[in-house]
Amino acid sequence: ALLLAWTLALSWSPAFATSLVGTVVGVSDGDTVTVLDEQRVRHVIRLAGIDAPEKGMPFGQRAKQHLSDLVFGRHVEIDGDKVDRYRRRVGIVRVNGQDANLAQVHAGLAWHYREYEREQTPHDRQTYREAEAQARQAERGLWADTQPQAPWDWRRQRRQERR
């Protein structure tokens, strides 16, 4: 009986939760999308492991457009069930097996968000780091700017200006 109870408890654990699948019906910016699942429930998804320029920043619209070109109207799978303070699900967005989060970094339209890298697998951590380094070296996207401002610094500056 104890083994059965333990097995049932594990089967309901978030670690065993299935991935969210659905269609991207909105792209808010370069790291946030809205997915409509098979039950027609909307989920706001924050792309894990990256931070893209905000809409008001240089390259913000390009980051949004690139992500939209990758995922809008497409069937996607979301890996990850963390929920952030804004009630967004945080995860890797995959379309046809391609990691859209990584594609944003590779295109030079997002930073590898190192503040949260401990939440990534060691493989993803290394792959995202390498993609950012390659984009920087090739001066792709925002790396063409001589001193691109990180979105977390931009947001902090905006908060201080409002005080």
JSON list of C-alpha atoms in Angstrom, two decimals, residues 44-126:
[
{"chain": "A", "resi": 44, "resn": "VAL", "atom": "CA", "xyz": [1.68, 33.31, -21.49]},
{"chain": "A", "resi": 45, "resn": "ILE", "atom": "CA", "xyz": [5.13, 31.81, -21.93]},
{"chain": "A", "resi": 46, "resn": "ARG", "atom": "CA", "xyz": [8.42, 33.48, -20.96]},
{"chain": "A", "resi": 47, "resn": "LEU", "atom": "CA", "xyz": [11.27, 31.91, -22.91]},
{"chain": "A", "resi": 48, "resn": "ALA", "atom": "CA", "xyz": [13.68, 30.32, -20.43]},
{"chain": "A", "resi": 49, "resn": "GLY", "atom": "CA", "xyz": [17.38, 31.05, -20.41]},
{"chain": "A", "resi": 50, "resn": "ILE", "atom": "CA", "xyz": [17.26, 34.23, -22.48]},
{"chain": "A", "resi": 51, "resn": "ASP", "atom": "CA", "xyz": [16.54, 37.93, -22.15]},
{"chain": "A", "resi": 52, "resn": "ALA", "atom": "CA", "xyz": [15.71, 39.87, -25.31]},
{"chain": "A", "resi": 53, "resn": "PRO", "atom": "CA", "xyz": [15.74, 43.64, -25.78]},
{"chain": "A", "resi": 54, "resn": "GLU", "atom": "CA", "xyz": [12.56, 45.33, -24.61]},
{"chain": "A", "resi": 55, "resn": "LYS", "atom": "CA", "xyz": [10.27, 46.86, -27.25]},
{"chain": "A", "resi": 56, "resn": "GLY", "atom": "CA", "xyz": [11.57, 50.36, -26.55]},
{"chain": "A", "resi": 57, "resn": "MET", "atom": "CA", "xyz": [15.21, 49.33, -26.87]},
{"chain": "A", "resi": 58, "resn": "PRO", "atom": "CA", "xyz": [17.36, 49.10, -29.98]},
{"chain": "A", "resi": 59, "resn": "PHE", "atom": "CA", "xyz": [16.75, 45.72, -31.63]},
{"chain": "A", "resi": 60, "resn": "GLY", "atom": "CA", "xyz": [13.56, 45.19, -29.58]},
{"chain": "A", "resi": 61, "resn": "GLN", "atom": "CA", "xyz": [11.31, 45.13, -32.64]},
{"chain": "A", "resi": 62, "resn": "ARG", "atom": "CA", "xyz": [13.75, 42.97, -34.59]},
{"chain": "A", "resi": 63, "resn": "ALA", "atom": "CA", "xyz": [13.86, 40.46, -31.72]},
{"chain": "A", "resi": 64, "resn": "LYS", "atom": "CA", "xyz": [10.06, 40.34, -31.63]},
{"chain": "A", "resi": 65, "resn": "GLN", "atom": "CA", "xyz": [9.83, 39.93, -35.41]},
{"chain": "A", "resi": 66, "resn": "HIS", "atom": "CA", "xyz": [12.44, 37.17, -35.47]},
{"chain": "A", "resi": 67, "resn": "LEU", "atom": "CA", "xyz": [10.61, 35.23, -32.76]},
{"chain": "A", "resi": 68, "resn": "SER", "atom": "CA", "xyz": [7.31, 35.79, -34.55]},
{"chain": "A", "resi": 69, "resn": "ASP", "atom": "CA", "xyz": [8.79, 34.47, -37.81]},
{"chain": "A", "resi": 70, "resn": "LEU", "atom": "CA", "xyz": [9.93, 31.35, -35.92]},
{"chain": "A", "resi": 71, "resn": "VAL", "atom": "CA", "xyz": [6.79, 30.51, -33.96]},
{"chain": "A", "resi": 72, "resn": "PHE", "atom": "CA", "xyz": [3.68, 32.59, -34.72]},
{"chain": "A", "resi": 73, "resn": "GLY", "atom": "CA", "xyz": [0.78, 30.40, -35.85]},
{"chain": "A", "resi": 74, "resn": "ARG", "atom": "CA", "xyz": [2.89, 27.30, -35.39]},
{"chain": "A", "resi": 75, "resn": "HIS", "atom": "CA", "xyz": [2.31, 24.23, -33.27]},
{"chain": "A", "resi": 76, "resn": "VAL", "atom": "CA", "xyz": [4.82, 24.29, -30.39]},
{"chain": "A", "resi": 77, "resn": "GLU", "atom": "CA", "xyz": [5.82, 22.28, -27.36]},
{"chain": "A", "resi": 78, "resn": "ILE", "atom": "CA", "xyz": [6.83, 24.04, -24.14]},
{"chain": "A", "resi": 79, "resn": "ASP", "atom": "CA", "xyz": [9.35, 22.24, -21.92]},
{"chain": "A", "resi": 80, "resn": "GLY", "atom": "CA", "xyz": [9.28, 23.61, -18.38]},
{"chain": "A", "resi": 81, "resn": "ASP", "atom": "CA", "xyz": [6.64, 24.27, -15.79]},
{"chain": "A", "resi": 82, "resn": "LYS", "atom": "CA", "xyz": [8.17, 27.04, -13.68]},
{"chain": "A", "resi": 83, "resn": "VAL", "atom": "CA", "xyz": [5.89, 30.04, -13.15]},
{"chain": "A", "resi": 84, "resn": "ASP", "atom": "CA", "xyz": [7.49, 33.46, -12.71]},
{"chain": "A", "resi": 85, "resn": "ARG", "atom": "CA", "xyz": [6.32, 36.37, -10.55]},
{"chain": "A", "resi": 86, "resn": "TYR", "atom": "CA", "xyz": [4.17, 37.67, -13.41]},
{"chain": "A", "resi": 87, "resn": "ARG", "atom": "CA", "xyz": [2.36, 34.31, -13.60]},
{"chain": "A", "resi": 88, "resn": "ARG", "atom": "CA", "xyz": [3.98, 33.39, -16.90]},
{"chain": "A", "resi": 89, "resn": "ARG", "atom": "CA", "xyz": [5.05, 29.83, -17.52]},
{"chain": "A", "resi": 90, "resn": "VAL", "atom": "CA", "xyz": [8.81, 29.73, -18.14]},
{"chain": "A", "resi": 91, "resn": "GLY", "atom": "CA", "xyz": [10.13, 27.19, -20.59]},
{"chain": "A", "resi": 92, "resn": "ILE", "atom": "CA", "xyz": [11.85, 26.23, -23.78]},
{"chain": "A", "resi": 93, "resn": "VAL", "atom": "CA", "xyz": [9.65, 26.77, -26.82]},
{"chain": "A", "resi": 94, "resn": "ARG", "atom": "CA", "xyz": [10.21, 24.10, -29.45]},
{"chain": "A", "resi": 95, "resn": "VAL", "atom": "CA", "xyz": [8.82, 24.21, -32.96]},
{"chain": "A", "resi": 96, "resn": "ASN", "atom": "CA", "xyz": [9.49, 21.09, -35.05]},
{"chain": "A", "resi": 97, "resn": "GLY", "atom": "CA", "xyz": [12.08, 20.14, -32.42]},
{"chain": "A", "resi": 98, "resn": "GLN", "atom": "CA", "xyz": [13.97, 23.44, -32.82]},
{"chain": "A", "resi": 99, "resn": "ASP", "atom": "CA", "xyz": [14.73, 25.41, -29.65]},
{"chain": "A", "resi": 100, "resn": "ALA", "atom": "CA", "xyz": [13.33, 28.89, -30.42]},
{"chain": "A", "resi": 101, "resn": "ASN", "atom": "CA", "xyz": [14.98, 30.32, -27.29]},
{"chain": "A", "resi": 102, "resn": "LEU", "atom": "CA", "xyz": [18.40, 29.26, -28.55]},
{"chain": "A", "resi": 103, "resn": "ALA", "atom": "CA", "xyz": [17.56, 30.54, -32.03]},
{"chain": "A", "resi": 104, "resn": "GLN", "atom": "CA", "xyz": [17.01, 34.02, -30.56]},
{"chain": "A", "resi": 105, "resn": "VAL", "atom": "CA", "xyz": [20.46, 33.94, -28.93]},
{"chain": "A", "resi": 106, "resn": "HIS", "atom": "CA", "xyz": [22.11, 32.53, -32.06]},
{"chain": "A", "resi": 107, "resn": "ALA", "atom": "CA", "xyz": [20.57, 35.32, -34.19]},
{"chain": "A", "resi": 108, "resn": "GLY", "atom": "CA", "xyz": [22.05, 37.90, -31.83]},
{"chain": "A", "resi": 109, "resn": "LEU", "atom": "CA", "xyz": [18.60, 39.02, -30.72]},
{"chain": "A", "resi": 110, "resn": "ALA", "atom": "CA", "xyz": [18.78, 37.91, -27.09]},
{"chain": "A", "resi": 111, "resn": "TRP", "atom": "CA", "xyz": [21.30, 37.46, -24.33]},
{"chain": "A", "resi": 112, "resn": "HIS", "atom": "CA", "xyz": [21.90, 34.18, -22.58]},
{"chain": "A", "resi": 113, "resn": "TYR", "atom": "CA", "xyz": [20.28, 35.11, -19.25]},
{"chain": "A", "resi": 114, "resn": "ARG", "atom": "CA", "xyz": [23.08, 34.00, -16.94]},
{"chain": "A", "resi": 115, "resn": "GLU", "atom": "CA", "xyz": [21.26, 35.09, -13.80]},
{"chain": "A", "resi": 116, "resn": "TYR", "atom": "CA", "xyz": [19.01, 32.06, -14.33]},
{"chain": "A", "resi": 117, "resn": "GLU", "atom": "CA", "xyz": [21.48, 29.66, -15.94]},
{"chain": "A", "resi": 118, "resn": "ARG", "atom": "CA", "xyz": [21.45, 27.44, -12.85]},
{"chain": "A", "resi": 119, "resn": "GLU", "atom": "CA", "xyz": [17.90, 26.49, -13.92]},
{"chain": "A", "resi": 120, "resn": "GLN", "atom": "CA", "xyz": [19.21, 25.15, -17.22]},
{"chain": "A", "resi": 121, "resn": "THR", "atom": "CA", "xyz": [20.64, 21.73, -17.88]},
{"chain": "A", "resi": 122, "resn": "PRO", "atom": "CA", "xyz": [24.45, 21.73, -18.13]},
{"chain": "A", "resi": 123, "resn": "HIS", "atom": "CA", "xyz": [24.12, 21.01, -21.85]},
{"chain": "A", "resi": 124, "resn": "ASP", "atom": "CA", "xyz": [21.73, 23.93, -22.46]},
{"chain": "A", "resi": 125, "resn": "ARG", "atom": "CA", "xyz": [23.86, 26.24, -20.33]},
{"chain": "A", "resi": 126, "resn": "GLN", "atom": "CA", "xyz": [26.92, 25.47, -22.46]}
]
